[in-house]
C-alpha cells in the first residue's frame, strides 16, 4: 500500500509548502504561516509536548503521523520529527485522508 499522506507531503515539499526542522517549524507556527503541523510518532516526549502546546496556543491543527525516518524520506531529507504545512489545500487533503482511514 502506498502512503497517500507521505506522498502529499512529498508533493508539498516540491511545491515549497513545507517547513521542516524544529526551529523553523516553531517560527512558522508563531508567525501564523503554519496551516498544520505533523509530528512523527517517535518524536521525543519533550518535542511532542512543546509542539502540542504551541499548536494549541496558536490554534494550529496537529497530527501525529508516521516516523521521523519516513517523514524525512518524504521530504528527501534526513530524520524529521516535525514539519509544518503552509498551504490550506494540502492540509485539507491530509485531514480528509486521516478521517477516511480512522
Short mmCIF file of C-alpha atoms in Angstrom, two decimals:
data_model
loop_
_atom_site.label_atom_id
_atom_site.label_comp_id
_atom_site.label_asym_id
_atom_site.label_seq_id
_atom_site.Cartn_x
_atom_site.Cartn_y
_atom_site.Cartn_z
CA UNK A 1 0.00 0.00 0.00
CA UNK A 2 1.34 3.40 -0.92
CA UNK A 3 1.15 6.04 1.75
CA UNK A 4 -1.07 8.84 0.44
CA UNK A 5 -0.19 11.24 3.24
CA UNK A 6 3.57 10.85 2.79
CA UNK A 7 3.08 11.27 -0.97
CA UNK A 8 1.18 14.53 -0.37
CA UNK A 9 3.95 15.73 1.96
CA UNK A 10 6.46 14.99 -0.81
CA UNK A 11 4.38 16.98 -3.30
CA UNK A 12 4.05 19.85 -0.83
CA UNK A 13 7.83 19.85 -0.38
CA UNK A 14 8.38 20.10 -4.14
CA UNK A 15 5.90 23.00 -4.24
CA UNK A 16 7.77 24.78 -1.45
CA UNK A 17 4.87 24.47 1.00
CA UNK A 18 6.65 22.57 3.78
CA UNK A 19 8.77 23.88 6.62
CA UNK A 20 10.84 21.27 8.44
CA UNK A 21 13.21 21.21 11.36
CA UNK A 22 12.26 22.09 14.91
CA UNK A 23 13.37 25.73 14.93
CA UNK A 24 11.83 26.55 11.53
CA UNK A 25 8.52 24.84 12.37
CA UNK A 26 8.29 26.74 15.66
CA UNK A 27 8.95 30.04 13.84
CA UNK A 28 6.32 29.13 11.23
CA UNK A 29 3.70 28.46 13.93
CA UNK A 30 4.44 31.75 15.74
CA UNK A 31 4.31 33.76 12.51
CA UNK A 32 0.86 32.36 11.68
CA UNK A 33 2.03 30.76 8.42
CA UNK A 34 1.59 27.16 9.60
CA UNK A 35 -1.73 25.64 8.49
CA UNK A 36 -0.96 22.26 10.07
CA UNK A 37 1.84 20.59 11.97
CA UNK A 38 2.72 16.93 11.52
CA UNK A 39 4.72 15.23 14.26
CA UNK A 40 6.48 11.88 13.99
CA UNK A 41 5.15 9.16 16.31
CA UNK A 42 8.68 8.56 17.57
CA UNK A 43 9.47 12.22 18.38
CA UNK A 44 10.73 12.76 21.93
CA UNK A 45 8.19 13.46 24.68
CA UNK A 46 9.61 16.96 25.19
CA UNK A 47 9.35 17.80 21.49
CA UNK A 48 5.84 16.36 21.35
CA UNK A 49 4.67 18.39 24.35
CA UNK A 50 6.32 21.59 23.09
CA UNK A 51 4.61 21.42 19.71
CA UNK A 52 1.24 20.30 21.08
CA UNK A 53 1.30 23.30 23.44
CA UNK A 54 2.41 25.72 20.69
CA UNK A 55 -0.21 24.44 18.23
CA UNK A 56 -2.89 24.61 20.90
CA UNK A 57 -1.95 28.18 21.80
CA UNK A 58 -1.77 29.38 18.18
CA UNK A 59 -4.79 27.28 17.12
CA UNK A 60 -2.93 25.19 14.52
CA UNK A 61 -4.14 21.63 13.85
CA UNK A 62 -1.56 18.98 14.72
CA UNK A 63 -1.48 15.32 13.78
CA UNK A 64 0.85 12.58 14.92
CA UNK A 65 1.84 10.52 11.92
CA UNK A 66 4.47 8.06 10.74
CA UNK A 67 8.09 8.02 11.91
CA UNK A 68 10.96 10.50 11.81
CA UNK A 69 12.60 8.35 9.16
CA UNK A 70 9.52 8.29 6.89
CA UNK A 71 8.77 11.99 7.31
CA UNK A 72 12.36 12.82 6.44
CA UNK A 73 12.33 10.47 3.45
CA UNK A 74 9.11 12.06 2.13
CA UNK A 75 10.96 15.39 2.13
CA UNK A 76 14.13 13.95 0.64
CA UNK A 77 15.98 14.79 3.86
CA UNK A 78 17.36 13.16 6.98
CA UNK A 79 15.18 12.34 10.00
CA UNK A 80 12.44 14.89 10.71
CA UNK A 81 10.35 14.86 13.88
CA UNK A 82 8.20 17.84 12.95
CA UNK A 83 7.04 19.55 9.77
CA UNK A 84 4.62 22.38 9.08
CA UNK A 85 2.42 22.74 6.01
CA UNK A 86 1.91 26.31 4.82
CA UNK A 87 -0.95 25.63 2.40
CA UNK A 88 -4.64 25.00 3.18
CA UNK A 89 -5.30 22.74 0.18
CA UNK A 90 -2.79 20.13 1.27
CA UNK A 91 -3.83 20.41 4.89
CA UNK A 92 -7.45 19.69 3.90
CA UNK A 93 -6.42 16.76 1.68
CA UNK A 94 -4.41 15.20 4.51
CA UNK A 95 -7.23 15.70 7.03
CA UNK A 96 -9.65 14.07 4.59
CA UNK A 97 -7.39 11.02 4.22
CA UNK A 98 -6.92 10.82 8.01
CA UNK A 99 -10.69 10.80 8.61
CA UNK A 100 -11.29 8.18 5.89
CA UNK A 101 -8.68 5.90 7.48
CA UNK A 102 -9.82 6.28 11.10
#
